[in-house]
CSV table of N, CA and C in Angstrom, one decimal:
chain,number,residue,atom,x,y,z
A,10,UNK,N,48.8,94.8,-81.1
A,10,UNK,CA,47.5,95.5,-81.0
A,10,UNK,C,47.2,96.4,-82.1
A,11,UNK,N,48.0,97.2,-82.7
A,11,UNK,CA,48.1,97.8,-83.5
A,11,UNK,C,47.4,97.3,-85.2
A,12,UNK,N,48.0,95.5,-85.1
A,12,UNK,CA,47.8,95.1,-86.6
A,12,UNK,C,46.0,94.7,-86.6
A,13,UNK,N,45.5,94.9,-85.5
A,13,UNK,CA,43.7,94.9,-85.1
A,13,UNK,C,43.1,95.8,-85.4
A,14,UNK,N,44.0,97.0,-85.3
A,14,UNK,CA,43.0,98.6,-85.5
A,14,UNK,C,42.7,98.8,-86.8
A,15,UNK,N,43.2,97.9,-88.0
A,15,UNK,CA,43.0,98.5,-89.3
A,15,UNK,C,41.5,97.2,-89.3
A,16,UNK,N,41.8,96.1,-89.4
A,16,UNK,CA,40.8,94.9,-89.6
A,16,UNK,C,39.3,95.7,-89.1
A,17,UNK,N,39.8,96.3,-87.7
A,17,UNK,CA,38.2,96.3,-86.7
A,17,UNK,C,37.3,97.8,-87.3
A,18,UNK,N,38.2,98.9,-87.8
A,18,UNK,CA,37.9,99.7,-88.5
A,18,UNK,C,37.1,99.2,-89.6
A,19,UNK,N,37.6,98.3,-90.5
A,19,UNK,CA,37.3,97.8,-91.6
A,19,UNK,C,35.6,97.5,-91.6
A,20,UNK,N,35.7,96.2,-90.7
A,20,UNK,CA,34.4,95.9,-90.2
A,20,UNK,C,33.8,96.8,-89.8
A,21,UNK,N,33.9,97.9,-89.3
A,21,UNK,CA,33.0,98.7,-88.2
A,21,UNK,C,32.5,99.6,-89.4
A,22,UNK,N,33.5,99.6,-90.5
A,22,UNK,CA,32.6,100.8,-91.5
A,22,UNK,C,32.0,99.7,-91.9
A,23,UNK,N,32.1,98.6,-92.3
A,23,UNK,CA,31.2,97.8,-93.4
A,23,UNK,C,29.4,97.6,-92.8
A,24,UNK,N,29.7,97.9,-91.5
A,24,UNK,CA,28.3,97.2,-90.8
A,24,UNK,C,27.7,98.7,-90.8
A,25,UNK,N,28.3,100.0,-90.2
A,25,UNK,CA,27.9,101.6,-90.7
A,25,UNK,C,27.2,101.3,-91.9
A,26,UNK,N,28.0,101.0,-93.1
A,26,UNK,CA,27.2,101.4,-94.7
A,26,UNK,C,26.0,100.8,-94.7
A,27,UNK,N,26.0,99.3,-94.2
A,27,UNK,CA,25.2,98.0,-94.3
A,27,UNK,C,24.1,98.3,-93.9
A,28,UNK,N,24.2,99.2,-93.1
A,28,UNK,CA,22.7,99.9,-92.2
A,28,UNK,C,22.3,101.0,-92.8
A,29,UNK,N,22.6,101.4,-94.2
A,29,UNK,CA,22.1,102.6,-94.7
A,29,UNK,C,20.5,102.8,-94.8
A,30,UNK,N,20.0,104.8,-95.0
A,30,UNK,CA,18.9,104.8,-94.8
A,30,UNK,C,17.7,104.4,-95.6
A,31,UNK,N,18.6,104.3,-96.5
A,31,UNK,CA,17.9,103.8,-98.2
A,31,UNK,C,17.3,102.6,-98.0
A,32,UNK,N,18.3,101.3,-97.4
A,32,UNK,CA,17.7,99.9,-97.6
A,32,UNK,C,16.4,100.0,-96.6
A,33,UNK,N,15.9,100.9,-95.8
A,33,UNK,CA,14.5,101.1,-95.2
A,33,UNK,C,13.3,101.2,-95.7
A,34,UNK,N,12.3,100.8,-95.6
A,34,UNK,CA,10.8,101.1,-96.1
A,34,UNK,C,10.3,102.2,-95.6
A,35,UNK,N,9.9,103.2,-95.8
A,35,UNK,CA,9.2,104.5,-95.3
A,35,UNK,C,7.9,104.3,-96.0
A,36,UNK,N,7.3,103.5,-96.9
A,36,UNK,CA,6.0,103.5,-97.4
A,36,UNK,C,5.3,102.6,-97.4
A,37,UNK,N,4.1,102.8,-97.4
A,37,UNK,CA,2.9,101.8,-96.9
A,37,UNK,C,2.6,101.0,-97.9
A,38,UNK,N,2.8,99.7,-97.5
A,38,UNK,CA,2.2,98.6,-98.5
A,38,UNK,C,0.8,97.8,-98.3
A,39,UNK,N,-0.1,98.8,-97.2
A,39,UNK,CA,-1.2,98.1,-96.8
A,39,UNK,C,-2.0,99.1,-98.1
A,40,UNK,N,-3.2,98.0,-98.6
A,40,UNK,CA,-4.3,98.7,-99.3
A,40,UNK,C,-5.6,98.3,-98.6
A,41,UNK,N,-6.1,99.9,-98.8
A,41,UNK,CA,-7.8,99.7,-98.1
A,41,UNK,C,-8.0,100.6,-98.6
A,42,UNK,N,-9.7,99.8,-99.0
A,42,UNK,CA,-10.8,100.6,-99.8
A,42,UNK,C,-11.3,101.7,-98.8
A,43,UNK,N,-11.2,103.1,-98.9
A,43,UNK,CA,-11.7,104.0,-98.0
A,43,UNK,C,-13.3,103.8,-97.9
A,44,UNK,N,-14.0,103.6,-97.4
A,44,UNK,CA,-15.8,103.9,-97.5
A,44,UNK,C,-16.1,105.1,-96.2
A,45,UNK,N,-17.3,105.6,-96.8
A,45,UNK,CA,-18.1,105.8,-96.1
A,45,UNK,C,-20.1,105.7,-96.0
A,46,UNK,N,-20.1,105.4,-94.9
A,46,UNK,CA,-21.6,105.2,-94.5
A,46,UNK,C,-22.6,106.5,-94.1
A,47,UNK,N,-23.8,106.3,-95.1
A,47,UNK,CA,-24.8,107.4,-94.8
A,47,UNK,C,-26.0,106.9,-95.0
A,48,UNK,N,-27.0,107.1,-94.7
A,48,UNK,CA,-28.4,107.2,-94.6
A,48,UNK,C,-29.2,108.2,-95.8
A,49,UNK,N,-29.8,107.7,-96.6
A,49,UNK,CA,-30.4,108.9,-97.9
A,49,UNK,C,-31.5,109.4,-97.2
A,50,UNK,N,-32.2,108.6,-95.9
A,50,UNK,CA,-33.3,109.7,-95.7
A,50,UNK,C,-32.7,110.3,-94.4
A,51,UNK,N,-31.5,110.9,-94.4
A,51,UNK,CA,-30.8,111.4,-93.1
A,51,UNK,C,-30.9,111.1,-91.5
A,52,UNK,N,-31.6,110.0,-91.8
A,52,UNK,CA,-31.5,108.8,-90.5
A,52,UNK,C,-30.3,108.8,-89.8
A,53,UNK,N,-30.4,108.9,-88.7
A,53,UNK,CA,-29.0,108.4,-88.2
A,53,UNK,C,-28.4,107.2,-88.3
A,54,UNK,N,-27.1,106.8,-88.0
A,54,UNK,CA,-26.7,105.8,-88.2
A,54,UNK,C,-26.4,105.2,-86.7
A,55,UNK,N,-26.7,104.7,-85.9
A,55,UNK,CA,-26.6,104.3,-84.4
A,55,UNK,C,-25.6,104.0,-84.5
A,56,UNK,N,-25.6,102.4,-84.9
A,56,UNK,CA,-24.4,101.4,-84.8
A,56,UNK,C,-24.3,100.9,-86.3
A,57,UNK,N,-22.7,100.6,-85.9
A,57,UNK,CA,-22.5,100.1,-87.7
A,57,UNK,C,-21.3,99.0,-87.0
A,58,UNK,N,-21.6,97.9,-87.8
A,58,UNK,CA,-21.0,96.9,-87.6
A,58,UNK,C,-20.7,96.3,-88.9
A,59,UNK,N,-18.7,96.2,-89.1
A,59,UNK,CA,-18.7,95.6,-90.1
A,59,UNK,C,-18.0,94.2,-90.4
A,60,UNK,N,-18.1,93.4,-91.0
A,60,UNK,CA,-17.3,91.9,-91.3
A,60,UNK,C,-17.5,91.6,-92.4
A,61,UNK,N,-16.0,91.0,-93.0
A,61,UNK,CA,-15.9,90.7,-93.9
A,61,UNK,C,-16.5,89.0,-94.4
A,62,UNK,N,-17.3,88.7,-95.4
A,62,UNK,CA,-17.6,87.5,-95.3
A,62,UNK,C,-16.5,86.6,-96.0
A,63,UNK,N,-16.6,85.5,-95.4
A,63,UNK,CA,-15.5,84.6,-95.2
A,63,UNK,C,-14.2,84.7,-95.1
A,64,UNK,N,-14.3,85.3,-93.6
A,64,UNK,CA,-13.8,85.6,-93.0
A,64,UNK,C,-12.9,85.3,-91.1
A,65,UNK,N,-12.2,84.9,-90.9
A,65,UNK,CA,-12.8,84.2,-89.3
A,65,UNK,C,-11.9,85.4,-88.3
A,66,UNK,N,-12.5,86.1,-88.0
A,66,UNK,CA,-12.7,87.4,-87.0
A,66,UNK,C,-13.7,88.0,-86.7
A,67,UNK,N,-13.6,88.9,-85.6
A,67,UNK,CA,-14.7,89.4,-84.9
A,67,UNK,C,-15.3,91.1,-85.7
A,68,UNK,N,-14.3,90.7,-86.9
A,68,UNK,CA,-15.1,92.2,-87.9
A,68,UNK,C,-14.0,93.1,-87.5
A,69,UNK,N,-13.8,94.0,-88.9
A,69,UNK,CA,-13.1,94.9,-88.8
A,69,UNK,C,-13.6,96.2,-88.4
A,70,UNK,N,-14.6,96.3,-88.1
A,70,UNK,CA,-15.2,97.6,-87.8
A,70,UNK,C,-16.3,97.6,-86.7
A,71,UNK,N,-16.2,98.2,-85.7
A,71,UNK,CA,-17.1,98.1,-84.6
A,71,UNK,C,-17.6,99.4,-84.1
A,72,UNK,N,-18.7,100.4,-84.4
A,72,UNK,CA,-18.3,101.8,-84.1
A,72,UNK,C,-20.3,101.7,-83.4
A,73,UNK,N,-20.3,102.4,-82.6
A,73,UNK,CA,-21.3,102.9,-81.8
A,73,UNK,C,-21.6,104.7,-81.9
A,74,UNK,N,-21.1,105.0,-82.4
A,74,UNK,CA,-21.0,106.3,-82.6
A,74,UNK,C,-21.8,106.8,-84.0
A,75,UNK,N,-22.9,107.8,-84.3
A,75,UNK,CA,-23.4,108.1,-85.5
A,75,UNK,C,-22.3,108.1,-86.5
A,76,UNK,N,-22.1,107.7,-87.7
A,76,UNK,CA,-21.0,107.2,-88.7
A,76,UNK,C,-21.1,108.3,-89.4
A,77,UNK,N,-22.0,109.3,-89.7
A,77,UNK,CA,-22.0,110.2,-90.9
A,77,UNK,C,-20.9,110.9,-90.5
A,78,UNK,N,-20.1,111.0,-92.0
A,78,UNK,CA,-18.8,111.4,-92.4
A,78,UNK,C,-17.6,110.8,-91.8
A,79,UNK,N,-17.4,109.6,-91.4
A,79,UNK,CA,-16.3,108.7,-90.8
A,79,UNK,C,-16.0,107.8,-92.1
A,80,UNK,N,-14.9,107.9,-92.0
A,80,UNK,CA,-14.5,107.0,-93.1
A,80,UNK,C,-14.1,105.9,-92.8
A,81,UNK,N,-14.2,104.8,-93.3
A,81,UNK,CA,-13.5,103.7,-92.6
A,81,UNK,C,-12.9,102.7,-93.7
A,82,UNK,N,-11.7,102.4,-93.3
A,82,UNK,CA,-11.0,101.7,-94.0
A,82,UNK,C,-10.9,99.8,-94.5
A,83,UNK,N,-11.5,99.0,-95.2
A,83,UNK,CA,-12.1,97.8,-95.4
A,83,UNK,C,-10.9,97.3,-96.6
A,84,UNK,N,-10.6,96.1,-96.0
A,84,UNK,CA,-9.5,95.4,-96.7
A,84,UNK,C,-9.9,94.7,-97.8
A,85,UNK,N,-9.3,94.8,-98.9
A,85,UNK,CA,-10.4,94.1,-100.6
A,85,UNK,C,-9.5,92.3,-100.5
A,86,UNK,N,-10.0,91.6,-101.2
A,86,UNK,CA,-9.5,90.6,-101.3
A,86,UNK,C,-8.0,90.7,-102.4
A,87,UNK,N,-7.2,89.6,-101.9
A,87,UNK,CA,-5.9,89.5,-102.7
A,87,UNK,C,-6.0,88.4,-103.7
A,88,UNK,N,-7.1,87.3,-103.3
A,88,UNK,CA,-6.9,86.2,-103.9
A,88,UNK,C,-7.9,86.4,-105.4
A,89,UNK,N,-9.4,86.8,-104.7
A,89,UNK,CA,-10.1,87.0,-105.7
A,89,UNK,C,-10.6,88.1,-106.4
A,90,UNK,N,-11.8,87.9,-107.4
A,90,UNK,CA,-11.9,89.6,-108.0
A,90,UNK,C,-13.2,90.2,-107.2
A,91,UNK,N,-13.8,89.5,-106.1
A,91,UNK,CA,-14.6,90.3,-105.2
A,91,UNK,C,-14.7,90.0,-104.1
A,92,UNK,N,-15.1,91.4,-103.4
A,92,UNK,CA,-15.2,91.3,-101.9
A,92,UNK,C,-16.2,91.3,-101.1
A,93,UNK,N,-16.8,90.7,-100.4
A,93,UNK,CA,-18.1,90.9,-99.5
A,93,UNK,C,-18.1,91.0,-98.2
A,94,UNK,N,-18.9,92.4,-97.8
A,94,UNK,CA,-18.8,92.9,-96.6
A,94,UNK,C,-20.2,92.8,-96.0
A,95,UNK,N,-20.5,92.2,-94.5
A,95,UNK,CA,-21.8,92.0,-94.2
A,95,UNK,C,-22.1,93.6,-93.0
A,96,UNK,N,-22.6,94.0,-93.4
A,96,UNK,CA,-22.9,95.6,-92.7
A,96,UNK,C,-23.9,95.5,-91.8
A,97,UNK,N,-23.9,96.0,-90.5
A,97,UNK,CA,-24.9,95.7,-89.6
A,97,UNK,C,-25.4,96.4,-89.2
A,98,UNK,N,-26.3,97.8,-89.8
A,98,UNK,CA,-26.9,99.1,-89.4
A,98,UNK,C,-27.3,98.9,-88.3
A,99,UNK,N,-27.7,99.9,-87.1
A,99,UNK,CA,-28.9,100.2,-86.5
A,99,UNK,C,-29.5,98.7,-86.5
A,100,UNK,N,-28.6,97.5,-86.4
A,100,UNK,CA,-29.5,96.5,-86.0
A,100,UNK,C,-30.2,95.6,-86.9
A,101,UNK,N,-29.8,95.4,-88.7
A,101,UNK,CA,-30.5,95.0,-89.6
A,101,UNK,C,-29.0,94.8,-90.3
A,102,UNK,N,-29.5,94.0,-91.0
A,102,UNK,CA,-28.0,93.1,-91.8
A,102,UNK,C,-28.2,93.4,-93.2
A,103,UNK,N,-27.1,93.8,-93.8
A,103,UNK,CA,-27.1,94.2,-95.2
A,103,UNK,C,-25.9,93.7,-95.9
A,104,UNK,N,-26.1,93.2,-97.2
A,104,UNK,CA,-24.6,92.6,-97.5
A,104,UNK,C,-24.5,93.3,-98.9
A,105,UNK,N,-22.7,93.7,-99.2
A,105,UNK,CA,-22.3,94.9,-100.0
A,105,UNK,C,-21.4,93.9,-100.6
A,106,UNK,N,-21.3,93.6,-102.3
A,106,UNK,CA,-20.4,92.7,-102.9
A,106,UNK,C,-19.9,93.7,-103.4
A,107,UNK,N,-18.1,93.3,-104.1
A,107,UNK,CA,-17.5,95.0,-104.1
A,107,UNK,C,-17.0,93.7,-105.7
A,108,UNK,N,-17.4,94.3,-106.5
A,108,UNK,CA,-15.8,93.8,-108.0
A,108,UNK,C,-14.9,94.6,-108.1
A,109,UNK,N,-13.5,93.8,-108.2
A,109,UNK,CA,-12.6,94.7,-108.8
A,109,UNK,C,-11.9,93.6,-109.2
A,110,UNK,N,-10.9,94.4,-109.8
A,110,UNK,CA,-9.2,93.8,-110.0
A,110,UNK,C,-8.0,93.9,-109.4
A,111,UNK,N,-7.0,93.5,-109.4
A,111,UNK,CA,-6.0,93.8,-108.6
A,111,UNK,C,-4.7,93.4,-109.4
A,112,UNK,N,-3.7,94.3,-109.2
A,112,UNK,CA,-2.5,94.2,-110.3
A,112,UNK,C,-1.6,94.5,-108.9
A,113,UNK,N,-0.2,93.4,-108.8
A,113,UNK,CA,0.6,94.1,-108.0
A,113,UNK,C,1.5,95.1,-108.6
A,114,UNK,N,2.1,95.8,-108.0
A,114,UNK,CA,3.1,96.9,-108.3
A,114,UNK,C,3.9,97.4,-107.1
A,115,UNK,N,5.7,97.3,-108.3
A,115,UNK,CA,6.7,97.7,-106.9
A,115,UNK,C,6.7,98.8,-106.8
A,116,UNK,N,6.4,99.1,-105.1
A,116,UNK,CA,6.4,100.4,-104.3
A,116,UNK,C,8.1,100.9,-104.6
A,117,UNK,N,8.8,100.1,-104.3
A,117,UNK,CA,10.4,100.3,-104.4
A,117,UNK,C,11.4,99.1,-103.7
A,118,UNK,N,12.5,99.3,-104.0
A,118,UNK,CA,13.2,98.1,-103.6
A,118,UNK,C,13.2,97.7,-102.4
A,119,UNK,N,12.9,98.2,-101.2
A,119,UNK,CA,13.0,98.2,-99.7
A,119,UNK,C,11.8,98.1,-99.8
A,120,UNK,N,10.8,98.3,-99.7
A,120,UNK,CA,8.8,97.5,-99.5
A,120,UNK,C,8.6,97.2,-100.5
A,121,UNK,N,9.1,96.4,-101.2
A,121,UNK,CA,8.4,95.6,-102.4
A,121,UNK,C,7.4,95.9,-103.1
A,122,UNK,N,6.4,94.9,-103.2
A,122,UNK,CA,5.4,95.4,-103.9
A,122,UNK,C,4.2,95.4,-103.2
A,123,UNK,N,3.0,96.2,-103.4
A,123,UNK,CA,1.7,96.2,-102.9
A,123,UNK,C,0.8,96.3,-103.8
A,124,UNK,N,-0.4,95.8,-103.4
A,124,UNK,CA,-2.0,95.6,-104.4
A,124,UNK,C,-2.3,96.8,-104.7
A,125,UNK,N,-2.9,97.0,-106.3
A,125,UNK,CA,-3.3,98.1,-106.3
A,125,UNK,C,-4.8,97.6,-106.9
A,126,UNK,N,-5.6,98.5,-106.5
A,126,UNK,CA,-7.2,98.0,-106.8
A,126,UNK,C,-7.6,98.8,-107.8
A,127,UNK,N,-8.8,98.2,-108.8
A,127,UNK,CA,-9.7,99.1,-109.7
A,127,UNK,C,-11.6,98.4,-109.4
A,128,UNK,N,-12.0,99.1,-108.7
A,128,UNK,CA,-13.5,99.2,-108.5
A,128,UNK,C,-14.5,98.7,-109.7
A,129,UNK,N,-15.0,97.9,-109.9
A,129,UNK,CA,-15.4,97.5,-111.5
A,129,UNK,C,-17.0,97.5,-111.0
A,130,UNK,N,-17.5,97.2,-110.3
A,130,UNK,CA,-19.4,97.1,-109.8
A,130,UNK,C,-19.2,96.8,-108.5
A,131,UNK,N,-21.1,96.8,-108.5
A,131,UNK,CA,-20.9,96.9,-106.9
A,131,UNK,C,-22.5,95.7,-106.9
A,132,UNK,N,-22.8,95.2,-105.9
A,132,UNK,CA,-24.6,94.5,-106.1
A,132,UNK,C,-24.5,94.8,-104.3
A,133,UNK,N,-25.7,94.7,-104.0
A,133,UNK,CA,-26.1,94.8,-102.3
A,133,UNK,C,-27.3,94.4,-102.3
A,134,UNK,N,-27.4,93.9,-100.8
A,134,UNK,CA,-29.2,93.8,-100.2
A,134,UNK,C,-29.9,94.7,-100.3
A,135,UNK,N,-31.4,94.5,-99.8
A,135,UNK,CA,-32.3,95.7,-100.0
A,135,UNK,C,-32.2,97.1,-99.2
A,136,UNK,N,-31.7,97.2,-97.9
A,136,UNK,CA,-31.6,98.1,-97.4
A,136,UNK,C,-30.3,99.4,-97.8
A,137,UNK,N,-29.7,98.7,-98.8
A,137,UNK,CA,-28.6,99.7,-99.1
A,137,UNK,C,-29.5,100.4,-100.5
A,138,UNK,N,-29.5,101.7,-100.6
A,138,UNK,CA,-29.8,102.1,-101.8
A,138,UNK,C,-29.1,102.2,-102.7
A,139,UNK,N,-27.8,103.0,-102.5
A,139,UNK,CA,-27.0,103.3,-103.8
A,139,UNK,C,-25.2,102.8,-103.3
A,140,UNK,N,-24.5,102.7,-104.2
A,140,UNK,CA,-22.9,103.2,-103.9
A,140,UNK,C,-22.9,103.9,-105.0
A,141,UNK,N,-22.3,105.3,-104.6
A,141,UNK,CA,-21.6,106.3,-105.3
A,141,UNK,C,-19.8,105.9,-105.2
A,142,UNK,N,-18.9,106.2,-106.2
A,142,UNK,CA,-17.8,106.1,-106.4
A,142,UNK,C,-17.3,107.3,-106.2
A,143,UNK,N,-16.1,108.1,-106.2
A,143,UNK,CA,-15.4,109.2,-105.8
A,143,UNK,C,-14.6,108.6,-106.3
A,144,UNK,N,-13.3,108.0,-106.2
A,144,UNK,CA,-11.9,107.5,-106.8
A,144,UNK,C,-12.0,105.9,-107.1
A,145,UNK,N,-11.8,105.3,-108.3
A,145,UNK,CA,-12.3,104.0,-108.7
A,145,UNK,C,-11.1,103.0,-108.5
A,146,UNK,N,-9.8,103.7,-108.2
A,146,UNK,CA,-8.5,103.4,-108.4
A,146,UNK,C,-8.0,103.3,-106.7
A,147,UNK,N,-7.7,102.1,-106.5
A,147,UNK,CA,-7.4,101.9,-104.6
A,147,UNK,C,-5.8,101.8,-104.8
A,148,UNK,N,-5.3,102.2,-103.7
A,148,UNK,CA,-4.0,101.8,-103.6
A,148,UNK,C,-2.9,102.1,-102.0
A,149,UNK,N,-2.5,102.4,-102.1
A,149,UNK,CA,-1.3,101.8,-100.5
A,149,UNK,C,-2.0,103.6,-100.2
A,150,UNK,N,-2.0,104.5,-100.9
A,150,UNK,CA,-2.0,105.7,-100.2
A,150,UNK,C,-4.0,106.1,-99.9
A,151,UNK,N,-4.4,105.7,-100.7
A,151,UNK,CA,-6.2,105.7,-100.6
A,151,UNK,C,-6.4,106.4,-99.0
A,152,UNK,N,-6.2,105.6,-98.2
A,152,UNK,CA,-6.3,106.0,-96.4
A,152,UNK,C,-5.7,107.5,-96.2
A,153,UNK,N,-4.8,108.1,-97.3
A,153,UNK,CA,-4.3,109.2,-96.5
A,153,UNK,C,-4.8,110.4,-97.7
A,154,UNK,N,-6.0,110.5,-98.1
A,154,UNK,CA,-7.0,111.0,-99.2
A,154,UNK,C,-7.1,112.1,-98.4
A,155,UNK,N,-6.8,113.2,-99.4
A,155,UNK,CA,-6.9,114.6,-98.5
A,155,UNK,C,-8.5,115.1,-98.1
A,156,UNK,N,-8.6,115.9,-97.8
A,156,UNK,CA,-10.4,116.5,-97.6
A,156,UNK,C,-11.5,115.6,-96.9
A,157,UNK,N,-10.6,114.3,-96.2
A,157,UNK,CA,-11.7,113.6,-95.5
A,157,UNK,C,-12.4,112.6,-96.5
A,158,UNK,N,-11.6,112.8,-98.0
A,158,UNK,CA,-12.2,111.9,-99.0
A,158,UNK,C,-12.0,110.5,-99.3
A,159,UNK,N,-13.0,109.8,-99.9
A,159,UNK,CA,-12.9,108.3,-99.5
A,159,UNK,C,-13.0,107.5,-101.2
A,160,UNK,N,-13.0,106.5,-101.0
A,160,UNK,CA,-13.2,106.0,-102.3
A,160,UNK,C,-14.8,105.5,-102.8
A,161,UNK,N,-15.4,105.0,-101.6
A,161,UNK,CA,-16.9,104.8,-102.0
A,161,UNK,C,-18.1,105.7,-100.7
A,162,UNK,N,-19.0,106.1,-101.3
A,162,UNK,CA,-20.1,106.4,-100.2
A,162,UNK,C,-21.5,105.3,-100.6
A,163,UNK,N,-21.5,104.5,-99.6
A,163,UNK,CA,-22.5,103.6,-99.4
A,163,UNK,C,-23.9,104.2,-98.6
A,164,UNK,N,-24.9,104.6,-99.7
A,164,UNK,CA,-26.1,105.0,-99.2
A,164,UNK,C,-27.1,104.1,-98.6
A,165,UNK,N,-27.8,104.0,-97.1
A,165,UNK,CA,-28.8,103.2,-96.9
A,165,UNK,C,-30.0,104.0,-97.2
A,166,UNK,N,-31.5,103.0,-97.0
A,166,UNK,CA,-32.7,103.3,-97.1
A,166,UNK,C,-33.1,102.7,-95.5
A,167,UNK,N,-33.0,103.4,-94.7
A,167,UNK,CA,-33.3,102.9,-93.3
A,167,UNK,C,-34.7,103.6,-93.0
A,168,UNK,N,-35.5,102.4,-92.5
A,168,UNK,CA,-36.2,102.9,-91.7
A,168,UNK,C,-36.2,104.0,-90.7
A,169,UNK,N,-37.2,105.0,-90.5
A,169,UNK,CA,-36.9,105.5,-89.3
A,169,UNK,C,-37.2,105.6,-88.0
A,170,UNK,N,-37.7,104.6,-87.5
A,170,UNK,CA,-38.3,104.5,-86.5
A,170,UNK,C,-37.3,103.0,-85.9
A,171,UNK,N,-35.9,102.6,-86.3
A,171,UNK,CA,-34.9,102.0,-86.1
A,171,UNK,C,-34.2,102.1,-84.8
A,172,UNK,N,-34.4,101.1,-84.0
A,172,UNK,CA,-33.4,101.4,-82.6
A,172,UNK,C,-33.3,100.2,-82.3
């Protein structure tokens, strides 16, 4: 019995080490474009409905609640250099093309690598007026932007008499 207790020690540290806290991922390799949605003539925003075009899901964004100052987080493409998001104000359809680029880069040896984005233009339908930029540069931490800050603010021109 005795010539077991050195071998099973042996093992029992090797599987200890093997499980160190290092080989773990503690950081986020998801990237999302932070946006937020507003109204330039201080319209409310009823409902905002969003989907990514070509796409096959029910939309990543579903909110019933007035949107001003909600951020919300919209996934950019991996494959190509733009993204289109079909927006569905208060009941009217608006489509938002987003350019950028995308370079990968290692987070670290335990989460590999993740997308990092750069914002290059923007084109939209008629009811959107403007996008303003805040941060042009997207990446794994974007979502955890201190002060409630986002990466784009997407202005509409909404009618007001909208329900």
């Amino acid at each position: 019995m005795k010539k077991y207790i050195l071998p099973l020690l042996v093992v029992l540290l090797a599987v200890v080490v093997s499980c160190s806290e290092a080989d773990r991922c503690y950081d986020s390799t998801d990237t999302y474009l932070v946006a937020k949605f507003i109204d330039s003539d201080s319209t409310t925003i009823d409902s905002l409905l969003i989907w990514g075009v070509a796409k096959n899901d029910t939309g990543w964004v579903r909110d019933t609640l007035p949107s001003v100052s909600k951020r919300y987080p919209l996934p950019l493409s991996l494959e190509h250099d733009s993204t289109a998001f079909v927006l569905f104000v208060n009941g009217g359809a608006d489509t938002l093309y987003i350019y950028h680029t995308m370079r990968m880069k290692l987070v670290s040896e335990a989460c590999g690598f993740a997308p990092y984005y750069e914002l290059k233009g923007f084109s939209y339908t008629s009811r959107i007026d403007s996008v303003n930029v805040s941060d042009p540069e997207v990446g794994p931490t974007s979502i955890d932007k201190p002060n409630n800050e986002e990466n784009i603010t997407v202005y509409f021109n909404l009618p007001d008499n909208t329900q």
